[in-house]
Amino acid sequence: MSRAAGLASRGGASRHYQVFFPLLAALIACAWVALWAWARSPYGRYLEHGDWTASGPAALLCRAIPAGDVVVPLVLYAAAWILMTAAMMLPTTLPLINAFDRLTAQRPDHGRLVALLLLGYMTAWGAFGLLAHALHSAVLSLLAGVPALAWHGWLIGVGIIALAGAFQFSRFKYQCLEKCRTPLSFIMARWRGQAEAGHAFALGVQHGLFCVGCCWALMLLMFGLGAGSLGWMLLLAAAMAVEKNVRWGRFLRRPLGVALLSWAVVLVATHV
């Protein structure tokens, strides 16, 4: 490597650690602070995915705008989900952002490309969030229409916990996890540097889909445990970050699966 190239490389690394990571850390911290403030505000119930249109400001908006009973809950849910995803999942994808940031550091549109990568990643998780919200709404409608199921609603939570535990042992989980654990290989296999904006966004979407494939069952636990519980969010975020970023993280998936399945068994035993 020439002296000029070495200086450029060291300069890029210095910029990377002095600017990029502090900005990303600030973004993640702001997401957690916003969730904390929201959970403790008079609007904290909107994090729980319950009946948002029954009372309060949301009910007024629902009556004031066309199709408000659909639009308002969807907007509130989307805002909550984006905050949750930013707080919980962005820390797990730091190696991808790090690798892509270094790869595109010399490009004049570097900042825009990184932003598009993040936007693509969040888009994949946003799509999953919409599907999860639709499923959650369908379950609530079913419980409201069948009182016998409502009396045994705890079975749904147990089922989600058992599903998350069983998924930890699946081959699909392992394959997606390995894609998440090798971000540089993932980028080099897909990044061509042509039509940069579209490719950066597509790269974020693709990695986001693998991340969803790896973590969807653990994220569904938020619906069973309470989406407004910051303690559970922190615990699940830490578990997913270790799985994806720490050298021995791949070995966590089986013990975590055993713990979740055992928890489900204990819950069934205490309710029977």
mmCIF file of C-alpha atoms in Angstrom:
data_model
loop_
_atom_site.group_PDB
_atom_site.id
_atom_site.type_symbol
_atom_site.label_atom_id
_atom_site.label_comp_id
_atom_site.label_asym_id
_atom_site.label_seq_id
_atom_site.Cartn_x
_atom_site.Cartn_y
_atom_site.Cartn_z
ATOM 1 C CA MET A 1 0.000 0.000 0.000
ATOM 2 C CA SER A 2 1.350 3.459 -0.921
ATOM 3 C CA ARG A 3 1.880 6.141 1.690
ATOM 4 C CA ALA A 4 -1.009 8.192 0.250
ATOM 5 C CA ALA A 5 -3.324 5.208 0.318
ATOM 6 C CA GLY A 6 -2.281 4.444 3.872
ATOM 7 C CA LEU A 7 -2.992 8.012 4.958
ATOM 8 C CA ALA A 8 -6.377 7.904 3.206
ATOM 9 C CA SER A 9 -7.202 4.635 4.895
ATOM 10 C CA ARG A 10 -6.233 5.972 8.326
ATOM 11 C CA GLY A 11 -8.174 9.147 7.634
ATOM 12 C CA GLY A 12 -11.230 7.132 6.659
ATOM 13 C CA ALA A 13 -10.945 5.035 9.801
ATOM 14 C CA SER A 14 -10.565 8.179 11.911
ATOM 15 C CA ARG A 15 -13.627 9.752 10.316
ATOM 16 C CA HIS A 16 -15.483 6.485 10.756
ATOM 17 C CA TYR A 17 -14.928 6.280 14.498
ATOM 18 C CA GLN A 18 -15.144 10.013 15.206
ATOM 19 C CA VAL A 19 -18.270 10.787 13.176
ATOM 20 C CA PHE A 20 -20.149 7.774 11.898
ATOM 21 C CA PHE A 21 -20.432 5.624 15.002
ATOM 22 C CA PRO A 22 -21.316 8.538 17.329
ATOM 23 C CA LEU A 23 -24.102 9.568 14.945
ATOM 24 C CA LEU A 24 -25.473 6.043 14.739
ATOM 25 C CA ALA A 25 -25.174 5.593 18.501
ATOM 26 C CA ALA A 26 -27.075 8.868 18.957
ATOM 27 C CA LEU A 27 -29.821 7.622 16.627
ATOM 28 C CA ILE A 28 -30.205 4.384 18.604
ATOM 29 C CA ALA A 29 -30.109 6.234 21.925
ATOM 30 C CA CYS A 30 -32.767 8.683 20.717
ATOM 31 C CA ALA A 31 -34.999 5.759 19.731
ATOM 32 C CA TRP A 32 -34.702 4.230 23.209
ATOM 33 C CA VAL A 33 -35.299 7.588 24.911
ATOM 34 C CA ALA A 34 -38.350 8.222 22.711
ATOM 35 C CA LEU A 35 -39.756 4.795 23.600
ATOM 36 C CA TRP A 36 -39.102 5.419 27.296
ATOM 37 C CA ALA A 37 -40.813 8.820 27.179
ATOM 38 C CA TRP A 38 -43.718 7.476 25.132
ATOM 39 C CA ALA A 39 -44.282 4.538 27.488
ATOM 40 C CA ARG A 40 -44.540 6.924 30.454
ATOM 41 C CA SER A 41 -46.721 9.512 28.733
ATOM 42 C CA PRO A 42 -50.549 9.614 28.695
ATOM 43 C CA TYR A 43 -50.262 7.968 25.266
ATOM 44 C CA GLY A 44 -48.270 4.981 26.520
ATOM 45 C CA ARG A 45 -51.158 2.592 25.828
ATOM 46 C CA TYR A 46 -50.565 3.099 22.111
ATOM 47 C CA LEU A 47 -47.416 1.008 22.438
ATOM 48 C CA GLU A 48 -49.470 -1.958 23.623
ATOM 49 C CA HIS A 49 -51.383 -2.475 20.348
ATOM 50 C CA GLY A 50 -54.694 -2.474 22.194
ATOM 51 C CA ASP A 51 -57.898 -0.572 21.368
ATOM 52 C CA TRP A 52 -56.444 2.750 20.291
ATOM 53 C CA THR A 53 -59.755 4.192 19.110
ATOM 54 C CA ALA A 54 -61.834 3.747 22.281
ATOM 55 C CA SER A 55 -60.964 7.019 24.013
ATOM 56 C CA GLY A 56 -58.549 9.912 24.144
ATOM 57 C CA PRO A 57 -57.023 11.999 21.328
ATOM 58 C CA ALA A 58 -56.843 9.014 18.989
ATOM 59 C CA ALA A 59 -60.611 8.528 19.257
ATOM 60 C CA LEU A 60 -61.165 12.200 18.357
ATOM 61 C CA LEU A 61 -58.907 11.859 15.316
ATOM 62 C CA CYS A 62 -60.698 8.689 14.268
ATOM 63 C CA ARG A 63 -63.977 10.563 14.175
ATOM 64 C CA ALA A 64 -62.526 13.676 12.540
ATOM 65 C CA ILE A 65 -60.873 12.172 9.450
ATOM 66 C CA PRO A 66 -62.220 9.808 6.785
ATOM 67 C CA ALA A 67 -61.558 6.127 7.571
ATOM 68 C CA GLY A 68 -59.961 7.337 10.790
ATOM 69 C CA ASP A 69 -60.644 4.111 12.673
ATOM 70 C CA VAL A 70 -58.241 2.416 10.253
ATOM 71 C CA VAL A 71 -55.771 5.182 9.391
ATOM 72 C CA VAL A 72 -55.082 6.540 12.894
ATOM 73 C CA PRO A 73 -54.242 3.191 14.548
ATOM 74 C CA LEU A 74 -52.083 2.278 11.555
ATOM 75 C CA VAL A 75 -50.100 5.533 11.773
ATOM 76 C CA LEU A 76 -49.644 5.197 15.547
ATOM 77 C CA TYR A 77 -48.632 1.578 15.197
ATOM 78 C CA ALA A 78 -46.176 2.397 12.384
ATOM 79 C CA ALA A 79 -44.521 5.095 14.504
ATOM 80 C CA ALA A 80 -44.224 2.731 17.476
ATOM 81 C CA TRP A 81 -42.869 -0.085 15.305
ATOM 82 C CA ILE A 82 -40.266 2.144 13.620
ATOM 83 C CA LEU A 83 -39.022 3.275 17.023
ATOM 84 C CA MET A 84 -38.926 -0.303 18.310
ATOM 85 C CA THR A 85 -37.076 -1.516 15.221
ATOM 86 C CA ALA A 86 -34.548 1.315 15.365
ATOM 87 C CA ALA A 87 -33.923 0.708 19.058
ATOM 88 C CA MET A 88 -33.782 -3.099 18.944
ATOM 89 C CA MET A 89 -32.471 -4.020 15.485
ATOM 90 C CA LEU A 90 -30.082 -1.252 14.419
ATOM 91 C CA PRO A 91 -27.529 -2.284 17.095
ATOM 92 C CA THR A 92 -27.597 -5.831 15.703
ATOM 93 C CA THR A 93 -26.735 -4.644 12.195
ATOM 94 C CA LEU A 94 -23.742 -2.454 13.079
ATOM 95 C CA PRO A 95 -21.256 -4.798 11.322
ATOM 96 C CA LEU A 96 -23.184 -4.463 8.031
ATOM 97 C CA ILE A 97 -23.312 -0.674 8.300
ATOM 98 C CA ASN A 98 -19.634 -0.600 9.276
ATOM 99 C CA ALA A 99 -18.579 -2.682 6.259
ATOM 100 C CA PHE A 100 -20.723 -0.720 3.803
ATOM 101 C CA ASP A 101 -19.579 2.596 5.237
ATOM 102 C CA ARG A 102 -15.941 1.666 4.681
ATOM 103 C CA LEU A 103 -16.623 0.288 1.198
ATOM 104 C CA THR A 104 -18.291 3.489 -0.002
ATOM 105 C CA ALA A 105 -16.243 5.982 2.047
ATOM 106 C CA GLN A 106 -14.481 7.450 -1.016
ATOM 107 C CA ARG A 107 -17.657 8.037 -3.014
ATOM 108 C CA PRO A 108 -19.017 11.597 -3.150
ATOM 109 C CA ASP A 109 -22.543 10.332 -2.436
ATOM 110 C CA HIS A 110 -21.369 8.143 0.442
ATOM 111 C CA GLY A 111 -23.788 9.604 3.002
ATOM 112 C CA ARG A 112 -26.775 9.110 0.723
ATOM 113 C CA LEU A 113 -25.808 5.492 0.038
ATOM 114 C CA VAL A 114 -25.549 4.657 3.746
ATOM 115 C CA ALA A 115 -28.904 6.352 4.344
ATOM 116 C CA LEU A 116 -30.485 4.296 1.543
ATOM 117 C CA LEU A 117 -28.986 1.118 3.002
ATOM 118 C CA LEU A 118 -30.594 1.927 6.360
ATOM 119 C CA LEU A 119 -33.871 2.846 4.658
ATOM 120 C CA GLY A 120 -33.927 -0.493 2.833
ATOM 121 C CA TYR A 121 -33.214 -2.350 6.058
ATOM 122 C CA MET A 122 -36.002 -0.531 7.894
ATOM 123 C CA THR A 123 -38.359 -1.146 4.959
ATOM 124 C CA ALA A 124 -37.953 -4.917 5.325
ATOM 125 C CA TRP A 125 -38.714 -4.713 9.034
ATOM 126 C CA GLY A 126 -41.591 -2.315 8.355
ATOM 127 C CA ALA A 127 -43.198 -4.859 6.020
ATOM 128 C CA PHE A 128 -42.854 -7.528 8.689
ATOM 129 C CA GLY A 129 -44.379 -5.132 11.206
ATOM 130 C CA LEU A 130 -47.452 -4.629 9.010
ATOM 131 C CA LEU A 131 -47.917 -8.383 8.698
ATOM 132 C CA ALA A 132 -47.497 -8.839 12.451
ATOM 133 C CA HIS A 133 -49.985 -6.045 13.112
ATOM 134 C CA ALA A 134 -52.538 -7.636 10.755
ATOM 135 C CA LEU A 135 -52.089 -10.996 12.487
ATOM 136 C CA HIS A 136 -52.406 -9.393 15.923
ATOM 137 C CA SER A 137 -55.595 -7.584 14.879
ATOM 138 C CA ALA A 138 -57.046 -10.825 13.526
ATOM 139 C CA VAL A 139 -56.301 -12.607 16.810
ATOM 140 C CA LEU A 140 -57.937 -9.800 18.812
ATOM 141 C CA SER A 141 -61.022 -9.976 16.591
ATOM 142 C CA LEU A 142 -61.173 -13.727 17.081
ATOM 143 C CA LEU A 143 -60.944 -13.370 20.852
ATOM 144 C CA ALA A 144 -63.653 -10.720 20.844
ATOM 145 C CA GLY A 145 -65.960 -12.950 18.813
ATOM 146 C CA VAL A 146 -65.361 -16.180 20.736
ATOM 147 C CA PRO A 147 -65.653 -15.637 24.515
ATOM 148 C CA ALA A 148 -64.411 -19.173 25.232
ATOM 149 C CA LEU A 149 -61.098 -18.316 23.572
ATOM 150 C CA ALA A 150 -60.859 -15.053 25.498
ATOM 151 C CA TRP A 151 -61.035 -16.992 28.787
ATOM 152 C CA HIS A 152 -58.001 -18.998 27.641
ATOM 153 C CA GLY A 153 -56.141 -16.117 26.012
ATOM 154 C CA TRP A 154 -53.011 -17.039 27.946
ATOM 155 C CA LEU A 155 -52.581 -19.961 25.537
ATOM 156 C CA ILE A 156 -51.747 -17.492 22.770
ATOM 157 C CA GLY A 157 -48.850 -16.069 24.773
ATOM 158 C CA VAL A 158 -47.617 -19.559 25.594
ATOM 159 C CA GLY A 159 -47.889 -20.515 21.935
ATOM 160 C CA ILE A 160 -45.799 -17.521 20.867
ATOM 161 C CA ILE A 161 -43.119 -18.346 23.442
ATOM 162 C CA ALA A 162 -43.061 -22.014 22.383
ATOM 163 C CA LEU A 163 -42.901 -21.043 18.703
ATOM 164 C CA ALA A 164 -39.952 -18.722 19.355
ATOM 165 C CA GLY A 165 -38.192 -21.484 21.308
ATOM 166 C CA ALA A 166 -38.776 -24.138 18.647
ATOM 167 C CA PHE A 167 -37.621 -21.802 15.860
ATOM 168 C CA GLN A 168 -34.246 -21.432 17.557
ATOM 169 C CA PHE A 169 -33.493 -25.041 16.501
ATOM 170 C CA SER A 170 -34.581 -24.689 12.864
ATOM 171 C CA ARG A 171 -32.175 -24.917 9.946
ATOM 172 C CA PHE A 172 -33.758 -21.803 8.420
ATOM 173 C CA LYS A 173 -32.835 -19.821 11.534
ATOM 174 C CA TYR A 174 -29.233 -21.029 11.261
ATOM 175 C CA GLN A 175 -28.973 -20.141 7.551
ATOM 176 C CA CYS A 176 -30.325 -16.632 8.066
ATOM 177 C CA LEU A 177 -28.135 -16.152 11.130
ATOM 178 C CA GLU A 178 -25.005 -17.031 9.176
ATOM 179 C CA LYS A 179 -25.879 -14.419 6.532
ATOM 180 C CA CYS A 180 -26.242 -11.834 9.280
ATOM 181 C CA ARG A 181 -22.945 -12.858 10.891
ATOM 182 C CA THR A 182 -20.889 -12.383 7.685
ATOM 183 C CA PRO A 183 -21.852 -8.885 6.493
ATOM 184 C CA LEU A 184 -18.690 -8.286 4.441
ATOM 185 C CA SER A 185 -19.213 -11.472 2.426
ATOM 186 C CA PHE A 186 -22.876 -10.549 2.071
ATOM 187 C CA ILE A 187 -21.973 -7.127 0.630
ATOM 188 C CA MET A 188 -19.198 -8.373 -1.668
ATOM 189 C CA ALA A 189 -21.514 -11.011 -3.168
ATOM 190 C CA ARG A 190 -24.234 -8.440 -3.989
ATOM 191 C CA TRP A 191 -22.717 -4.960 -4.309
ATOM 192 C CA ARG A 192 -21.764 -4.008 -7.859
ATOM 193 C CA GLY A 193 -21.402 -0.248 -7.497
ATOM 194 C CA GLN A 194 -23.669 0.405 -10.487
ATOM 195 C CA ALA A 195 -26.973 2.270 -10.166
ATOM 196 C CA GLU A 196 -25.645 2.941 -6.690
ATOM 197 C CA ALA A 197 -28.787 4.353 -5.094
ATOM 198 C CA GLY A 198 -31.032 1.469 -6.138
ATOM 199 C CA HIS A 199 -28.420 -1.130 -5.249
ATOM 200 C CA ALA A 200 -27.783 0.377 -1.808
ATOM 201 C CA PHE A 201 -31.509 0.335 -1.041
ATOM 202 C CA ALA A 202 -31.876 -3.211 -2.405
ATOM 203 C CA LEU A 203 -28.876 -4.337 -0.351
ATOM 204 C CA GLY A 204 -30.530 -2.990 2.797
ATOM 205 C CA VAL A 205 -33.802 -4.729 1.939
ATOM 206 C CA GLN A 206 -32.055 -8.049 1.263
ATOM 207 C CA HIS A 207 -30.088 -7.953 4.496
ATOM 208 C CA GLY A 208 -33.216 -6.857 6.321
ATOM 209 C CA LEU A 209 -35.078 -9.885 4.980
ATOM 210 C CA PHE A 210 -32.369 -12.225 6.261
ATOM 211 C CA CYS A 211 -32.502 -10.376 9.584
ATOM 212 C CA VAL A 212 -36.286 -10.831 9.682
ATOM 213 C CA GLY A 213 -35.809 -14.504 8.833
ATOM 214 C CA CYS A 214 -33.381 -14.841 11.724
ATOM 215 C CA CYS A 215 -35.244 -12.827 14.369
ATOM 216 C CA TRP A 216 -38.967 -12.762 13.485
ATOM 217 C CA ALA A 217 -39.957 -15.304 16.141
ATOM 218 C CA LEU A 218 -38.093 -13.428 18.881
ATOM 219 C CA MET A 219 -39.687 -10.155 17.781
ATOM 220 C CA LEU A 220 -43.133 -11.754 17.965
ATOM 221 C CA LEU A 221 -42.481 -12.233 21.673
ATOM 222 C CA MET A 222 -43.161 -8.521 22.045
ATOM 223 C CA PHE A 223 -46.794 -9.176 21.178
ATOM 224 C CA GLY A 224 -47.015 -11.867 23.827
ATOM 225 C CA LEU A 225 -45.010 -10.027 26.493
ATOM 226 C CA GLY A 226 -46.266 -6.516 25.886
ATOM 227 C CA ALA A 227 -44.849 -4.218 23.242
ATOM 228 C CA GLY A 228 -44.511 -1.389 25.742
ATOM 229 C CA SER A 229 -42.184 -3.304 28.075
ATOM 230 C CA LEU A 230 -38.782 -1.638 27.739
ATOM 231 C CA GLY A 231 -37.225 -4.304 29.942
ATOM 232 C CA TRP A 232 -38.214 -7.087 27.556
ATOM 233 C CA MET A 233 -37.132 -4.961 24.590
ATOM 234 C CA LEU A 234 -33.672 -4.490 26.072
ATOM 235 C CA LEU A 235 -33.337 -8.185 26.906
ATOM 236 C CA LEU A 236 -34.416 -9.347 23.443
ATOM 237 C CA ALA A 237 -32.257 -6.715 21.727
ATOM 238 C CA ALA A 238 -29.228 -7.882 23.720
ATOM 239 C CA ALA A 239 -29.908 -11.551 22.863
ATOM 240 C CA MET A 240 -30.242 -10.797 19.133
ATOM 241 C CA ALA A 241 -27.153 -8.584 19.127
ATOM 242 C CA VAL A 242 -25.080 -11.332 20.766
ATOM 243 C CA GLU A 243 -26.390 -13.956 18.342
ATOM 244 C CA LYS A 244 -25.459 -11.874 15.322
ATOM 245 C CA ASN A 245 -22.339 -9.952 16.374
ATOM 246 C CA VAL A 246 -20.412 -11.867 19.034
ATOM 247 C CA ARG A 247 -17.979 -14.612 18.048
ATOM 248 C CA TRP A 248 -19.694 -17.242 20.164
ATOM 249 C CA GLY A 249 -23.159 -15.847 19.458
ATOM 250 C CA ARG A 250 -24.212 -18.677 17.130
ATOM 251 C CA PHE A 251 -23.979 -21.047 20.083
ATOM 252 C CA LEU A 252 -26.541 -18.990 22.012
ATOM 253 C CA ARG A 253 -29.461 -19.996 19.819
ATOM 254 C CA ARG A 254 -29.902 -23.505 21.274
ATOM 255 C CA PRO A 255 -29.680 -22.538 24.989
ATOM 256 C CA LEU A 256 -32.072 -19.679 24.279
ATOM 257 C CA GLY A 257 -34.432 -22.111 22.565
ATOM 258 C CA VAL A 258 -34.303 -24.472 25.544
ATOM 259 C CA ALA A 259 -34.993 -21.567 27.921
ATOM 260 C CA LEU A 260 -38.019 -20.402 25.919
ATOM 261 C CA LEU A 261 -39.477 -23.901 25.579
ATOM 262 C CA SER A 262 -38.962 -24.503 29.292
ATOM 263 C CA TRP A 263 -40.689 -21.232 30.062
ATOM 264 C CA ALA A 264 -43.665 -22.278 27.928
ATOM 265 C CA VAL A 265 -43.884 -25.606 29.784
ATOM 266 C CA VAL A 266 -43.792 -23.835 33.156
ATOM 267 C CA LEU A 267 -46.579 -21.461 32.093
ATOM 268 C CA VAL A 268 -48.760 -24.354 30.967
ATOM 269 C CA ALA A 269 -48.106 -26.213 34.238
ATOM 270 C CA THR A 270 -49.058 -23.174 36.321
ATOM 271 C CA HIS A 271 -52.317 -22.638 34.438
ATOM 272 C CA VAL A 272 -53.544 -26.220 34.278
#
